[in-house]
PDB file of C-alpha atoms in Angstrom:
ATOM      1  CA  MET Q 968    -100.366  21.940 -31.296  1.00  0.00           C
ATOM      2  CA  GLN Q 969     -99.793  18.191 -31.546  1.00  0.00           C
ATOM      3  CA  MET Q 970     -96.234  16.936 -31.061  1.00  0.00           C
ATOM      4  CA  PRO Q 971     -94.705  14.851 -33.856  1.00  0.00           C
ATOM      5  CA  PRO Q 972     -94.407  11.098 -33.278  1.00  0.00           C
ATOM      6  CA  LEU Q 973     -91.391  10.014 -31.259  1.00  0.00           C
ATOM      7  CA  LEU Q 974     -88.580   8.421 -33.270  1.00  0.00           C
ATOM      8  CA  LEU Q 975     -87.436   5.215 -31.599  1.00  0.00           C
ATOM      9  CA  LYS Q 976     -84.068   3.734 -32.638  1.00  0.00           C
ATOM     10  CA  ILE Q 977     -82.800   0.485 -31.140  1.00  0.00           C
ATOM     11  CA  ARG Q 978     -79.919  -1.625 -32.465  1.00  0.00           C
ATOM     12  CA  LEU Q 979     -80.541  -5.321 -31.878  1.00  0.00           C
ATOM     13  CA  PRO Q 980     -77.792  -7.961 -31.958  1.00  0.00           C
ATOM     14  CA  GLU Q 981     -79.636 -10.230 -34.369  1.00  0.00           C
ATOM     15  CA  ARG Q 982     -82.241  -9.852 -37.098  1.00  0.00           C
ATOM     16  CA  PRO Q 983     -85.685 -11.323 -36.395  1.00  0.00           C
ATOM     17  CA  PRO Q 984     -86.891 -14.548 -37.925  1.00  0.00           C
ATOM     18  CA  PRO Q 985     -89.356 -14.138 -40.783  1.00  0.00           C
ATOM     19  CA  LEU Q 986     -93.023 -14.390 -39.877  1.00  0.00           C
ATOM     20  CA  SER Q 987     -93.234 -17.862 -41.426  1.00  0.00           C
ATOM     21  CA  ALA Q 988     -90.646 -19.077 -38.873  1.00  0.00           C
ATOM     22  CA  CYS Q 989     -92.290 -17.466 -35.826  1.00  0.00           C
ATOM     23  CA  TYR Q 990     -95.369 -19.615 -35.307  1.00  0.00           C
ATOM     24  CA  THR Q 991     -96.504 -23.163 -35.879  1.00  0.00           C
ATOM     25  CA  ASP Q 992     -99.848 -24.947 -35.698  1.00  0.00           C
ATOM     26  CA  PRO Q 993     -99.085 -28.113 -33.739  1.00  0.00           C
ATOM     27  CA  ALA Q 994    -101.194 -31.177 -34.422  1.00  0.00           C
ATOM     28  CA  GLY Q 995    -103.788 -31.844 -31.756  1.00  0.00           C
ATOM     29  CA  ARG Q 996    -103.774 -28.283 -30.400  1.00  0.00           C
ATOM     30  CA  SER Q 997    -105.882 -25.333 -31.350  1.00  0.00           C
ATOM     31  CA  GLY Q 998    -104.188 -22.043 -32.034  1.00  0.00           C
ATOM     32  CA  ARG Q 999    -100.698 -21.028 -33.012  1.00  0.00           C
ATOM     33  CA  VAL Q1000     -97.600 -21.579 -30.899  1.00  0.00           C
ATOM     34  CA  LYS Q1001     -94.291 -19.716 -30.999  1.00  0.00           C
ATOM     35  CA  THR Q1002     -91.475 -21.705 -32.566  1.00  0.00           C
ATOM     36  CA  LYS Q1003     -88.212 -22.432 -30.782  1.00  0.00           C
ATOM     37  CA  ARG Q1004     -86.438 -20.188 -33.272  1.00  0.00           C
ATOM     38  CA  TYR Q1005     -88.687 -17.257 -32.370  1.00  0.00           C
ATOM     39  CA  ARG Q1006     -88.424 -17.860 -28.607  1.00  0.00           C
ATOM     40  CA  ASP Q1007     -84.626 -18.092 -28.907  1.00  0.00           C
ATOM     41  CA  TRP Q1008     -84.526 -14.774 -30.786  1.00  0.00           C
ATOM     42  CA  GLU Q1009     -86.687 -13.134 -28.112  1.00  0.00           C
ATOM     43  CA  LYS Q1010     -84.170 -14.288 -25.470  1.00  0.00           C
ATOM     44  CA  ILE Q1011     -81.300 -12.759 -27.453  1.00  0.00           C
ATOM     45  CA  VAL Q1012     -82.943  -9.339 -27.838  1.00  0.00           C
ATOM     46  CA  ALA Q1013     -84.590  -9.188 -24.394  1.00  0.00           C
ATOM     47  CA  PRO Q1014     -81.603  -7.668 -22.533  1.00  0.00           C
ATOM     48  CA  VAL Q1015     -81.290  -4.830 -25.057  1.00  0.00           C
ATOM     49  CA  LEU Q1016     -84.995  -4.022 -24.915  1.00  0.00           C
ATOM     50  CA  ARG Q1017     -85.104  -4.185 -21.113  1.00  0.00           C
ATOM     51  CA  ARG Q1018     -82.253  -1.651 -20.940  1.00  0.00           C
ATOM     52  CA  VAL Q1019     -84.225   0.683 -23.214  1.00  0.00           C
ATOM     53  CA  VAL Q1020     -87.284   0.412 -20.970  1.00  0.00           C
ATOM     54  CA  ASP Q1021     -85.179   0.916 -17.829  1.00  0.00           C
ATOM     55  CA  ARG Q1022     -83.673   4.067 -19.355  1.00  0.00           C
ATOM     56  CA  GLU Q1023     -86.678   5.536 -21.187  1.00  0.00           C
ATOM     57  CA  GLY Q1024     -89.752   3.863 -19.703  1.00  0.00           C
ATOM     58  CA  MET Q1025     -92.598   2.627 -21.864  1.00  0.00           C
ATOM     59  CA  ILE Q1026     -93.403   4.900 -24.771  1.00  0.00           C
ATOM     60  CA  GLU Q1027     -97.109   5.632 -24.856  1.00  0.00           C
ATOM     61  CA  GLY Q1028     -98.899   7.212 -27.764  1.00  0.00           C
ATOM     62  CA  ALA Q1029     -97.767   7.703 -31.338  1.00  0.00           C
ATOM     63  CA  VAL Q1030     -94.351   6.409 -32.306  1.00  0.00           C
ATOM     64  CA  ARG Q1031     -92.410   6.318 -35.558  1.00  0.00           C
ATOM     65  CA  VAL Q1032     -90.325   3.171 -35.909  1.00  0.00           C
ATOM     66  CA  GLU Q1033     -87.543   2.724 -38.443  1.00  0.00           C
ATOM     67  CA  TYR Q1034     -86.341  -0.826 -39.095  1.00  0.00           C
ATOM     68  CA  ARG Q1035     -83.131  -1.461 -41.016  1.00  0.00           C
ATOM     69  CA  PHE Q1036     -82.092  -4.981 -41.901  1.00  0.00           C
ATOM     70  CA  GLU Q1037     -78.901  -6.215 -43.494  1.00  0.00           C
ATOM     71  CA  ARG Q1038     -79.055  -8.979 -46.072  1.00  0.00           C
ATOM     72  CA  PRO Q1039     -76.901 -11.871 -44.890  1.00  0.00           C
ATOM     73  CA  ASP Q1040     -76.873 -13.368 -48.395  1.00  0.00           C
ATOM     74  CA  ALA Q1041     -78.316 -12.839 -51.870  1.00  0.00           C
ATOM     75  CA  ARG Q1042     -81.600 -14.707 -51.298  1.00  0.00           C
ATOM     76  CA  LYS Q1043     -84.847 -12.827 -51.875  1.00  0.00           C
ATOM     77  CA  ARG Q1044     -86.554 -11.706 -48.681  1.00  0.00           C
ATOM     78  CA  ASP Q1045     -89.827  -9.976 -47.903  1.00  0.00           C
ATOM     79  CA  LEU Q1046     -89.103  -7.183 -45.408  1.00  0.00           C
ATOM     80  CA  GLY Q1047     -92.732  -7.193 -44.293  1.00  0.00           C
ATOM     81  CA  ASN Q1048     -92.166 -10.646 -42.838  1.00  0.00           C
ATOM     82  CA  LEU Q1049     -89.447  -9.246 -40.553  1.00  0.00           C
ATOM     83  CA  GLU Q1050     -91.462  -6.238 -39.401  1.00  0.00           C
ATOM     84  CA  LYS Q1051     -94.135  -8.199 -37.531  1.00  0.00           C
ATOM     85  CA  ALA Q1052     -91.698  -9.952 -35.188  1.00  0.00           C
ATOM     86  CA  MET Q1053     -89.952  -6.631 -34.502  1.00  0.00           C
ATOM     87  CA  SER Q1054     -93.173  -4.796 -33.658  1.00  0.00           C
ATOM     88  CA  ASP Q1055     -94.439  -7.644 -31.477  1.00  0.00           C
ATOM     89  CA  VAL Q1056     -91.211  -7.835 -29.468  1.00  0.00           C
ATOM     90  CA  LEU Q1057     -91.308  -4.083 -28.798  1.00  0.00           C
ATOM     91  CA  VAL Q1058     -94.727  -4.588 -27.209  1.00  0.00           C
ATOM     92  CA  LYS Q1059     -93.798  -7.798 -25.365  1.00  0.00           C
ATOM     93  CA  PHE Q1060     -90.871  -6.172 -23.559  1.00  0.00           C
ATOM     94  CA  GLY Q1061     -92.721  -2.917 -22.841  1.00  0.00           C
ATOM     95  CA  VAL Q1062     -90.847  -0.561 -25.145  1.00  0.00           C
ATOM     96  CA  ILE Q1063     -94.147   0.615 -26.674  1.00  0.00           C
ATOM     97  CA  GLY Q1064     -97.626   0.205 -25.265  1.00  0.00           C
ATOM     98  CA  ASP Q1065     -99.170  -1.318 -28.371  1.00  0.00           C
ATOM     99  CA  ASP Q1066     -98.062  -1.849 -31.952  1.00  0.00           C
ATOM    100  CA  SER Q1067    -101.151   0.055 -33.084  1.00  0.00           C
ATOM    101  CA  ASN Q1068     -99.301   3.136 -31.743  1.00  0.00           C
ATOM    102  CA  ILE Q1069     -96.861   2.849 -34.648  1.00  0.00           C
ATOM    103  CA  VAL Q1070     -97.998   5.620 -36.958  1.00  0.00           C
ATOM    104  CA  ASP Q1071     -94.990   5.681 -39.276  1.00  0.00           C
ATOM    105  CA  LEU Q1072     -92.899   2.728 -40.303  1.00  0.00           C
TER     106      LEU Q1072
END
Protein backbone atom coordinates (compact mmCIF):
# COMPACT_ATOMS: atom_id res chain seq x y z
CA MET A 1 0.00 0.00 0.00
CA GLN A 2 1.39 3.38 -1.03
CA MET A 3 1.75 6.02 1.69
CA PRO A 4 -0.01 9.35 1.16
CA PRO A 5 2.15 12.34 0.21
CA LEU A 6 3.88 14.08 3.10
CA LEU A 7 2.35 17.41 4.13
CA LEU A 8 5.07 20.03 4.51
CA LYS A 9 4.24 23.23 6.41
CA ILE A 10 6.80 26.00 6.81
CA ARG A 11 6.10 29.57 7.96
CA LEU A 12 8.40 32.04 6.25
CA PRO A 13 9.05 35.57 7.55
CA GLU A 14 8.31 37.24 4.23
CA ARG A 15 6.21 36.51 1.16
CA PRO A 16 8.11 35.75 -2.06
CA PRO A 17 8.45 38.23 -4.87
CA PRO A 18 6.21 37.58 -7.86
CA LEU A 19 7.76 35.66 -10.74
CA SER A 20 8.03 38.85 -12.81
CA ALA A 21 10.35 40.31 -10.13
CA CYS A 22 12.57 37.21 -9.78
CA TYR A 23 14.54 37.24 -13.02
CA THR A 24 15.86 39.71 -15.54
CA ASP A 25 17.42 39.42 -18.98
CA PRO A 26 20.44 41.73 -18.81
CA ALA A 27 21.61 43.36 -22.02
CA GLY A 28 24.70 41.75 -23.49
CA ARG A 29 24.26 38.46 -21.62
CA SER A 30 22.46 35.33 -22.64
CA GLY A 31 20.06 33.75 -20.21
CA ARG A 32 18.13 34.98 -17.22
CA VAL A 33 19.68 36.30 -14.03
CA LYS A 34 18.16 36.49 -10.55
CA THR A 35 17.20 40.00 -9.50
CA LYS A 36 18.51 41.64 -6.34
CA ARG A 37 15.00 41.51 -4.91
CA TYR A 38 14.85 37.74 -5.37
CA ARG A 39 18.36 37.16 -3.98
CA ASP A 40 17.53 39.34 -0.96
CA TRP A 41 14.37 37.32 -0.31
CA GLU A 42 16.33 34.06 -0.53
CA LYS A 43 18.72 35.41 2.14
CA ILE A 44 15.79 36.24 4.42
CA VAL A 45 14.18 32.79 4.18
CA ALA A 46 17.41 30.75 4.12
CA PRO A 47 17.82 30.42 7.92
CA VAL A 48 14.26 29.10 8.32
CA LEU A 49 14.68 26.55 5.54
CA ARG A 50 18.09 25.41 6.79
CA ARG A 51 16.58 24.74 10.24
CA VAL A 52 13.88 22.60 8.61
CA VAL A 53 16.50 20.58 6.74
CA ASP A 54 18.64 20.22 9.88
CA ARG A 55 15.61 18.92 11.79
CA GLU A 56 13.87 16.82 9.12
CA GLY A 57 16.47 16.16 6.43
CA MET A 58 15.65 16.42 2.75
CA ILE A 59 12.22 15.12 1.85
CA GLU A 60 12.47 12.71 -1.05
CA GLY A 61 9.53 11.47 -3.04
CA ALA A 62 5.99 12.78 -3.21
CA VAL A 63 5.13 15.83 -1.17
CA ARG A 64 1.99 17.92 -0.76
CA VAL A 65 2.75 21.60 -0.31
CA GLU A 66 0.25 24.16 0.94
CA TYR A 67 1.08 27.83 0.37
CA ARG A 68 -0.87 30.56 2.14
CA PHE A 69 -0.22 34.19 1.36
CA GLU A 70 -1.61 37.29 3.01
CA ARG A 71 -2.58 40.26 0.87
CA PRO A 72 -0.61 43.29 2.04
CA ASP A 73 -2.99 45.63 0.20
CA ALA A 74 -6.01 45.59 -2.11
CA ARG A 75 -4.08 45.27 -5.39
CA LYS A 76 -4.87 42.32 -7.65
CA ARG A 77 -2.29 39.55 -7.49
CA ASP A 78 -1.82 36.27 -9.32
CA LEU A 79 -1.04 33.58 -6.72
CA GLY A 80 0.58 31.42 -9.39
CA ASN A 81 3.32 34.02 -9.68
CA LEU A 82 4.20 33.52 -6.00
CA GLU A 83 4.19 29.73 -6.14
CA LYS A 84 7.18 29.37 -8.46
CA ALA A 85 9.60 31.26 -6.19
CA MET A 86 8.37 29.23 -3.20
CA SER A 87 8.84 25.88 -4.92
CA ASP A 88 12.27 26.84 -6.27
CA VAL A 89 13.54 27.97 -2.86
CA LEU A 90 12.43 24.68 -1.27
CA VAL A 91 14.65 22.88 -3.77
CA LYS A 92 17.56 25.34 -3.52
CA PHE A 93 17.88 24.91 0.24
CA GLY A 94 17.35 21.14 0.18
CA VAL A 95 13.93 20.91 1.81
CA ILE A 96 12.65 18.81 -1.11
CA GLY A 97 14.68 16.95 -3.69
CA ASP A 98 12.93 18.39 -6.73
CA ASP A 99 9.85 20.52 -7.32
CA SER A 100 8.55 17.80 -9.63
CA ASN A 101 7.98 15.82 -6.40
CA ILE A 102 5.15 18.19 -5.51
CA VAL A 103 2.07 16.13 -6.28
CA ASP A 104 -0.51 18.33 -4.56
CA LEU A 105 -0.43 22.08 -4.29
